[in-house]
Tab-separated table of C-alpha atoms in Angstrom:
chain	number	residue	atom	x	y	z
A	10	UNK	CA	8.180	0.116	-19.579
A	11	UNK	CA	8.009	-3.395	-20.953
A	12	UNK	CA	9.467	-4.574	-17.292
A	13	UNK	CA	6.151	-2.641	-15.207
A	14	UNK	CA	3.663	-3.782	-17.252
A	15	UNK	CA	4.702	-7.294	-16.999
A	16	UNK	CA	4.956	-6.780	-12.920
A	17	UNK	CA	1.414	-5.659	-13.249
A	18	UNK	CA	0.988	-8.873	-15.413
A	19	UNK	CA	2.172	-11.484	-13.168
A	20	UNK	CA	1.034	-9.761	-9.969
A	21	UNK	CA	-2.650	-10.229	-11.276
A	22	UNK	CA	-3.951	-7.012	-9.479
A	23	UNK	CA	-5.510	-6.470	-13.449
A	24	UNK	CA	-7.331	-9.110	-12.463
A	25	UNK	CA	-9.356	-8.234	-9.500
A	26	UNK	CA	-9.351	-4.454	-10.753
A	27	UNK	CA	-11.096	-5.577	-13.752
A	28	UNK	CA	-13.660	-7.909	-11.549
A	29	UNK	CA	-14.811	-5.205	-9.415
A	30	UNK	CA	-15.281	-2.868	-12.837
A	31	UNK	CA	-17.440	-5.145	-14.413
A	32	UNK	CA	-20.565	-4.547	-15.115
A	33	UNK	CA	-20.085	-0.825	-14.029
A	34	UNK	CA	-22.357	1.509	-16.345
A	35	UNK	CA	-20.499	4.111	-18.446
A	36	UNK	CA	-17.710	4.021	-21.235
A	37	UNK	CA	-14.409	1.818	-20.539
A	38	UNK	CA	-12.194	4.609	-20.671
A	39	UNK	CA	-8.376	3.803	-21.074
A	40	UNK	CA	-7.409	0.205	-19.692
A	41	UNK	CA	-6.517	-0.145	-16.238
A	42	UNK	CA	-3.210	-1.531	-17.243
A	43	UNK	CA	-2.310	1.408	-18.814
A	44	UNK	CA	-2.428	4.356	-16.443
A	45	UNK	CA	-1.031	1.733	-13.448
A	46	UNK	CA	1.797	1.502	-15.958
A	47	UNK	CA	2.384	5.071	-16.565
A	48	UNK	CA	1.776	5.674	-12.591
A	49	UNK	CA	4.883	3.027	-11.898
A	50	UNK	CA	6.979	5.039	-15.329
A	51	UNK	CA	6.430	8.341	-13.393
A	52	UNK	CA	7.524	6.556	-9.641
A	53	UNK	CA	10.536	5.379	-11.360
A	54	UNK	CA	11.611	8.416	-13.095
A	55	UNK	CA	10.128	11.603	-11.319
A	56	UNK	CA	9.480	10.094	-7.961
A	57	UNK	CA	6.142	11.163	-8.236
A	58	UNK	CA	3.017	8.889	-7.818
A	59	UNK	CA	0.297	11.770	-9.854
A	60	UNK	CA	-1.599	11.372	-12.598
A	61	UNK	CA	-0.117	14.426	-14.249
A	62	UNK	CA	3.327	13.310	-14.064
A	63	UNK	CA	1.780	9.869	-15.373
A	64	UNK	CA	0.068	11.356	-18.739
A	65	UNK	CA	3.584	13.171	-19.427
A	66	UNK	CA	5.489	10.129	-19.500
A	67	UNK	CA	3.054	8.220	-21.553
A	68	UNK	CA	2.190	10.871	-23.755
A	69	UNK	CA	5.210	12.470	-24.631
A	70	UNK	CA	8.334	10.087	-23.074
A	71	UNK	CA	7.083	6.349	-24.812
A	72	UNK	CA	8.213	4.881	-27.697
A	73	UNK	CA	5.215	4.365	-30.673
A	74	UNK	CA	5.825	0.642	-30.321
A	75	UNK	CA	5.149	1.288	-26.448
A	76	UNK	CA	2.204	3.271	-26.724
A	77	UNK	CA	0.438	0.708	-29.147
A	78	UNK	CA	1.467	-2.445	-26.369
A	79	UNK	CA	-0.719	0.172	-23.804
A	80	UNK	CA	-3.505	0.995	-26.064
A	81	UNK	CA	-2.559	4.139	-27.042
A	82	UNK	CA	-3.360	5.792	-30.489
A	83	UNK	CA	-0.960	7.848	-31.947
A	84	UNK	CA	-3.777	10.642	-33.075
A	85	UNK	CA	-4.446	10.522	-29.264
A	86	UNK	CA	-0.746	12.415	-28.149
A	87	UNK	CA	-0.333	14.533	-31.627
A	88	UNK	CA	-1.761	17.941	-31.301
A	89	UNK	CA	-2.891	20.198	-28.084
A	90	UNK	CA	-6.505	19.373	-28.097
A	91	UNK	CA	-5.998	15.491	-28.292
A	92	UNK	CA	-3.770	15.332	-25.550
A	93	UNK	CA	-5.849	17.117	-23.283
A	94	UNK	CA	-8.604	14.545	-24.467
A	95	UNK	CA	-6.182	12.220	-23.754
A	96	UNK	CA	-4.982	13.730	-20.170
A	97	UNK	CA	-9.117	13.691	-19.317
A	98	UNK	CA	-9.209	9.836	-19.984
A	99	UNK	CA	-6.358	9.173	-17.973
A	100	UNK	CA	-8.101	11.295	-14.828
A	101	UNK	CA	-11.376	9.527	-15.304
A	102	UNK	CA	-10.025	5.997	-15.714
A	103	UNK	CA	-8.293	6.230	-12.420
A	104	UNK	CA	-11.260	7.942	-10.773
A	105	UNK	CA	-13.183	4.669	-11.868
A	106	UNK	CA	-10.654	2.385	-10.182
A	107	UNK	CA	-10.951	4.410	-7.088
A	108	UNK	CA	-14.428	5.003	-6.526
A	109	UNK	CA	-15.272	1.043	-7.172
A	110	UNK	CA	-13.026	0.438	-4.289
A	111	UNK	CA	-13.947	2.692	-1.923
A	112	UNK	CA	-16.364	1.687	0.836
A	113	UNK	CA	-17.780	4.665	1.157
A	114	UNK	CA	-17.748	7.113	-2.039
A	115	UNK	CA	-17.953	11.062	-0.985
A	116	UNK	CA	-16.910	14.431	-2.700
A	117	UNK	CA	-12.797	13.999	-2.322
A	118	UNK	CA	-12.476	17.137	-4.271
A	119	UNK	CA	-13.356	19.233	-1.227
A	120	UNK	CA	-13.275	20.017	2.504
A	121	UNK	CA	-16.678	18.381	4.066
A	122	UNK	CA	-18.302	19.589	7.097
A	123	UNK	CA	-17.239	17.682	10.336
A	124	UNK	CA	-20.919	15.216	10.944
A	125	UNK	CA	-20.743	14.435	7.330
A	126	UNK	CA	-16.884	13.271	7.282
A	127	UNK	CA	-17.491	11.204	10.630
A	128	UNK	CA	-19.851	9.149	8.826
A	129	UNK	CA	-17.705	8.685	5.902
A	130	UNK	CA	-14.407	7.969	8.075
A	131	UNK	CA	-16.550	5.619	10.022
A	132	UNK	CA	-17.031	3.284	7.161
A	133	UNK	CA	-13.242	2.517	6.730
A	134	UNK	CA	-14.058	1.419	10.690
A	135	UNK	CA	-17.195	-0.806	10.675
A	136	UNK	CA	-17.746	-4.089	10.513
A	137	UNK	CA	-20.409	-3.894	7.509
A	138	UNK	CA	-19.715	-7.429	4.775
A	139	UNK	CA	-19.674	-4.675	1.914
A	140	UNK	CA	-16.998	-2.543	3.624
A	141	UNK	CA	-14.983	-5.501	5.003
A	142	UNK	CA	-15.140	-7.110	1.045
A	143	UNK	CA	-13.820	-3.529	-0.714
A	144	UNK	CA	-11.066	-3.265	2.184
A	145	UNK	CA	-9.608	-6.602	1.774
A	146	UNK	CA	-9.631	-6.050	-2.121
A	147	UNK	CA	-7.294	-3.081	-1.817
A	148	UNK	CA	-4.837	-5.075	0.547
A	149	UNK	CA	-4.839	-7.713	-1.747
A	150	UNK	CA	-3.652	-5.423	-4.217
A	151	UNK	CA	-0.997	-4.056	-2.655
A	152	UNK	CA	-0.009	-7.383	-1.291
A	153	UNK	CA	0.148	-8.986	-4.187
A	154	UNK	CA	2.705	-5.741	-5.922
A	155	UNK	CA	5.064	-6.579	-3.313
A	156	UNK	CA	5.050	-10.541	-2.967
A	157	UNK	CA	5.703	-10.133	-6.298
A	158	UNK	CA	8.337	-8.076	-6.276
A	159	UNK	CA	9.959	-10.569	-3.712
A	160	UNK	CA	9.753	-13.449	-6.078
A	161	UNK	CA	11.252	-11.595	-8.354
A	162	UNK	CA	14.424	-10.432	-5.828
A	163	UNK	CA	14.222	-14.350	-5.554
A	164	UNK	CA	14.964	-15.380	-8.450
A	165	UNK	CA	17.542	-12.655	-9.532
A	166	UNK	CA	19.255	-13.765	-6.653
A	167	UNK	CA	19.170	-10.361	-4.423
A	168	UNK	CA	18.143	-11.777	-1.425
A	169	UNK	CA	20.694	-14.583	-1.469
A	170	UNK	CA	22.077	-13.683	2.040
A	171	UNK	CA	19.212	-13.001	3.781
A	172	UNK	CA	18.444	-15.718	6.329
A	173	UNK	CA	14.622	-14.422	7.096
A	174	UNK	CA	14.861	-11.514	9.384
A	175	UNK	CA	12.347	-9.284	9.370
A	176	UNK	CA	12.355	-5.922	10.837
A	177	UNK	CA	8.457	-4.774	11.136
A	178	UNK	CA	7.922	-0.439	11.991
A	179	UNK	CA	5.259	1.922	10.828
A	180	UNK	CA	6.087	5.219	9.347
A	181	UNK	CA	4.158	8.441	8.667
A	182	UNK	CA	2.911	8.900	5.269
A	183	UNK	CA	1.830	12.514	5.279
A	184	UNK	CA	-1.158	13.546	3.455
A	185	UNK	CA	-0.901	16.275	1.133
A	186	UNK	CA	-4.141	17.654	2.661
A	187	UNK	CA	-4.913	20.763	4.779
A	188	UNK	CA	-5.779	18.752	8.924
A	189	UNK	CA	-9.219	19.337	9.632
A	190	UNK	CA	-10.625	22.917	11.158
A	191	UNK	CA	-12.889	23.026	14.125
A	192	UNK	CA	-12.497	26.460	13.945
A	193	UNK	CA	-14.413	26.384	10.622
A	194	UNK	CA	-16.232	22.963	11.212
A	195	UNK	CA	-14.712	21.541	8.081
A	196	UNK	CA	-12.855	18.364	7.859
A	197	UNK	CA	-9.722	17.474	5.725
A	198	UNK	CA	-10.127	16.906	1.986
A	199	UNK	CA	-8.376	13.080	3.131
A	200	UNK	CA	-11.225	11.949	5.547
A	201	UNK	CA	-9.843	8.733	6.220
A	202	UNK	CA	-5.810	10.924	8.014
A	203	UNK	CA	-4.915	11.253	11.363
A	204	UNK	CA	-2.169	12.145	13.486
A	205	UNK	CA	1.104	9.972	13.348
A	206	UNK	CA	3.181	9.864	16.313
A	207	UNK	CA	6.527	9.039	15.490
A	208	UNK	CA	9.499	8.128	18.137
A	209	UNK	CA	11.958	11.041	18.654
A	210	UNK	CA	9.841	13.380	16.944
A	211	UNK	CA	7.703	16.374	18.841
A	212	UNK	CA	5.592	17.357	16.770
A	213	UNK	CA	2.852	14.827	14.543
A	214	UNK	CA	2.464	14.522	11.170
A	215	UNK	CA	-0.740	14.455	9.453
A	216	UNK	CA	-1.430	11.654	7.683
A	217	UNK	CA	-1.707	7.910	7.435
A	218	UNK	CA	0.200	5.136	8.846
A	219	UNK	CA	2.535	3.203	6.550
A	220	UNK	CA	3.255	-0.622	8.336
A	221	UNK	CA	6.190	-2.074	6.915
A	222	UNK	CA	8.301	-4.940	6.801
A	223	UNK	CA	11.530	-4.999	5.773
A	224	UNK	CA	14.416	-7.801	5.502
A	225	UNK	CA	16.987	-7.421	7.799
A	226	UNK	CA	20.594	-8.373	8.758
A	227	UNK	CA	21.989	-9.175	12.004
A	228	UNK	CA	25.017	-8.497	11.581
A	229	UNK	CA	24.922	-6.486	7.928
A	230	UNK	CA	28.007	-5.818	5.590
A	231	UNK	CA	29.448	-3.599	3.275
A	232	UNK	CA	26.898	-4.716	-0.154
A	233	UNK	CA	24.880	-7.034	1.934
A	234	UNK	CA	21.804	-5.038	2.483
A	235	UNK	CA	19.535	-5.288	-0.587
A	236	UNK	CA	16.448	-3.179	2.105
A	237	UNK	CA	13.473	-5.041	0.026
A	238	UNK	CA	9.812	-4.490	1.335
A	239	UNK	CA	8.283	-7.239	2.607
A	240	UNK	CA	5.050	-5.856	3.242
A	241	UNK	CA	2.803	-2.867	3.550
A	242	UNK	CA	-0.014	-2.177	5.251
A	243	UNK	CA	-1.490	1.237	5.020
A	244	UNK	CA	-4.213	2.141	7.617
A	245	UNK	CA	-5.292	5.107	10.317
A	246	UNK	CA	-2.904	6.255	12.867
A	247	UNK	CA	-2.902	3.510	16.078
A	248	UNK	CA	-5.527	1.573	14.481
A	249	UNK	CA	-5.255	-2.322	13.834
A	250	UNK	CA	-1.450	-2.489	15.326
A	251	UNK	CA	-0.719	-6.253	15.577
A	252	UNK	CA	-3.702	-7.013	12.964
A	253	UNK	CA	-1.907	-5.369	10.686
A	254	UNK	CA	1.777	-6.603	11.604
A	255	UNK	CA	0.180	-10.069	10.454
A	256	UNK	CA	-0.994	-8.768	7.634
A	257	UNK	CA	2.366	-8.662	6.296
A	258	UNK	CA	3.767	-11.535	7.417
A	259	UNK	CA	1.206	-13.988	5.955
A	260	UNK	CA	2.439	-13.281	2.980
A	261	UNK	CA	5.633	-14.076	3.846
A	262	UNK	CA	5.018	-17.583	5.488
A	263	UNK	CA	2.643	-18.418	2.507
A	264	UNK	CA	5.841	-18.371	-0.052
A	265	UNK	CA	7.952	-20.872	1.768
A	266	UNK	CA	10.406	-18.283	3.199
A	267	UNK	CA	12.685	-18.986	5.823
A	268	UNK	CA	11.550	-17.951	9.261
A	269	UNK	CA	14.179	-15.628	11.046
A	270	UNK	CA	14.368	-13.087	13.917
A	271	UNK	CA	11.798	-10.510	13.795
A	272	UNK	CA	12.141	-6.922	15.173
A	273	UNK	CA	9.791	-4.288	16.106
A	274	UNK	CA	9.567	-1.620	18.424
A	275	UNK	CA	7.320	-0.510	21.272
A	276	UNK	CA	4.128	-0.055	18.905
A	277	UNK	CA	3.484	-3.459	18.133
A	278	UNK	CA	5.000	-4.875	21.916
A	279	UNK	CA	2.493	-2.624	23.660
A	280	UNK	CA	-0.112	-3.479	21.786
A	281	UNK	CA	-2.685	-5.862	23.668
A	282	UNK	CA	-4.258	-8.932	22.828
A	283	UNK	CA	-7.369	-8.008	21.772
A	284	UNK	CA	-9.605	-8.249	19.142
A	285	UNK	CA	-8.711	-5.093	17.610
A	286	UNK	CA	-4.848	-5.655	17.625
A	287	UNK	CA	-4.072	-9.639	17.647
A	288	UNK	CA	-7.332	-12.204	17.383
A	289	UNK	CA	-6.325	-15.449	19.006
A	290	UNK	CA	-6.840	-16.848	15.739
A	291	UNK	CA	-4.099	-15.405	14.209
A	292	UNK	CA	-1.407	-16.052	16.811
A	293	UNK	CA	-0.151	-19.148	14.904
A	294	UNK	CA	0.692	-17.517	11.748
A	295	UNK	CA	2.943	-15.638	14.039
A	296	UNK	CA	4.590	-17.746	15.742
A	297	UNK	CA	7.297	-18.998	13.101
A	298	UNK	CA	8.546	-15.508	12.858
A	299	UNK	CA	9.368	-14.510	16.699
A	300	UNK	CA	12.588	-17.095	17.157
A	301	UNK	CA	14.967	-18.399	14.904
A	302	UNK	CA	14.155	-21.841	13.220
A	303	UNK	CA	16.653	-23.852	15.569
A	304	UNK	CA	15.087	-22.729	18.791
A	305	UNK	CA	11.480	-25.210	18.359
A	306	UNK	CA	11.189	-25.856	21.949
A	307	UNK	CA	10.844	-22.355	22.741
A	308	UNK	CA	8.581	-21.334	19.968
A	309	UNK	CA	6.538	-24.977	21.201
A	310	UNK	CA	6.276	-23.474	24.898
A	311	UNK	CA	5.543	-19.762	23.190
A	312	UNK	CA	1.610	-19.459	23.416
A	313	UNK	CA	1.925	-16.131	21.806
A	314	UNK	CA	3.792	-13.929	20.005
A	315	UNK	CA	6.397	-12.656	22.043
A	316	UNK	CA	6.023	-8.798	20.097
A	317	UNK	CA	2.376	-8.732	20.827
A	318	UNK	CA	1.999	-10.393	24.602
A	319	UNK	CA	5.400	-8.964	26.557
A	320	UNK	CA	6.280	-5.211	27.296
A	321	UNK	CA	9.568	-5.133	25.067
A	322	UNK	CA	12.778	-2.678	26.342
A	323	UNK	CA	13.761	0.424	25.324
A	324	UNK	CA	15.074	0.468	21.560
């Protein structure tokens, strides 16, 4: 427990959490540190990321020296009608993180009709300062989780025979969420899914996109592979391809680490130079990860990214 909160610590995602909270009307509720850290507990023992399976562990699965470091009374996990107290103040904590951070609040509880759901879904898609602002706050936060995560893989010495490939791919993240019904003229309770194509698979799934970026081996060994994410970008199916695919390797170039070969697929080689895949702008940031280190005069005579410029071969 000691271990997650500390991640949570050093990551400083408290930190902007508690920014964007401030000055919000109504009681404090439980600290945000708290049900992140029993959301991480339940990851790491149930493989579950709810809130349910987050107020069993830290109600009845903590230590009393534990629950005090979280800001947990003991009067507040004896008895049935304190804990389900308790369980309410774990729900409405996390509802407070989530609806300061999202662009464009709406009922999430239920199905909305069609027009009103286009409006909402079309917030996560405009250009409005606001919008922009709350979206970059949430990739921050899950940047930050992971960079940390790699310092820490660092230090313990985990990555010590990786030489800085990366491996970039997007996976489906399904939502748990009914797709919407024109049938009925209702949209899905997850405004926000789409439809994931994957390679090799007919049929879609119904979700969200997952962009990630993953260290990789050339040539891996038996015990060699330590598969550490890199980065993680989540966003609408086919949206923001190469945008995103920088995303996560900022990050990356930021710490100092060394620049390798990086591999993607089709999705991110067929995606166009455009404003809504790879700004000019961003091209450079790029650039160290397409060749290996030794080869500068080709990455000197490379005026873009090779992944986001040149149809690539099969895979």
């Amino acid at each position: 427990m000691f271990q997650l909160a500390a991640l949570l610590d050093r990551s400083g995602v408290l930190v902007l959490i508690d920014g964007e909270l401030a000055g919000r009307p109504g009681p404090a509720g439980l600290p945000t540190r708290t049900v992140l850290t029993g959301l991480l507990l339940a990851i790491h023992y149930t493989g579950k990321a709810t809130l349910a399976e987050a107020w069993r562990v830290l109600t009845f699965c903590l230590t009393d020296t534990a629950r005090r470091r979280l800001g947990i009374r003991e009067e507040e996990t004896v008895g049935a009608r304190p804990q389900l107290a308790f369980s309410r103040r774990v729900y409405r904590t996390f509802d407070r993180v989530t609806s300061v951070l999202d662009p464009c609040r709406c009922d999430r509880r239920r199905r909305l009709p069609l027009g009103q759901a286009a409006g909402v879904a079309a917030a996560w898609e405009d250009e409005a300062p606001e919008h922009l602002r709350k979206k970059e706050v949430l990739q921050q936060i899950c940047t930050r989780l992971i960079t940390t995560t790699v310092k820490i893989a660092l230090g313990s010495g985990a990555m010590k025979h990786w030489r800085g490939d990366v491996g970039v791919d997007a996976t489906a993240l399904a939502a748990w969420h009914k797709p919407p019904s024109f049938r009925r003229g209702l949209a899905s309770v997850d405004v926000t899914a789409g439809w994931h194509y994957s390679g090799g698979s007919r049929e879609p799934t119904f979700g969200l996109s997952g962009h990630l970026a993953l260290d990789a081996t050339i040539r891996p060994r038996p015990g060699r592979i330590a598969h550490i994410v890199l980065g993680l970008v989540v966003d609408h199916p086919g949206h923001r391809t190469g945008r995103n695919a920088i995303t996560m390797l900022k990050p990356l170039d930021e710490l100092g680490l060394p620049a390798g070969t990086l591999a993607v697929d089709r999705l991110y080689t067929d995606a166009l130079p455009r404003p809504s895949h790879c700004p000019p702008a961003l091209w450079a940031i790029a650039s160290p990860w397409t060749t290996n280190r030794t080869s500068e005069a080709r990455r000197a005579t490379t005026a873009a990214p090779s992944w986001s410029m040149a149809p690539s071969p099969a895979r």
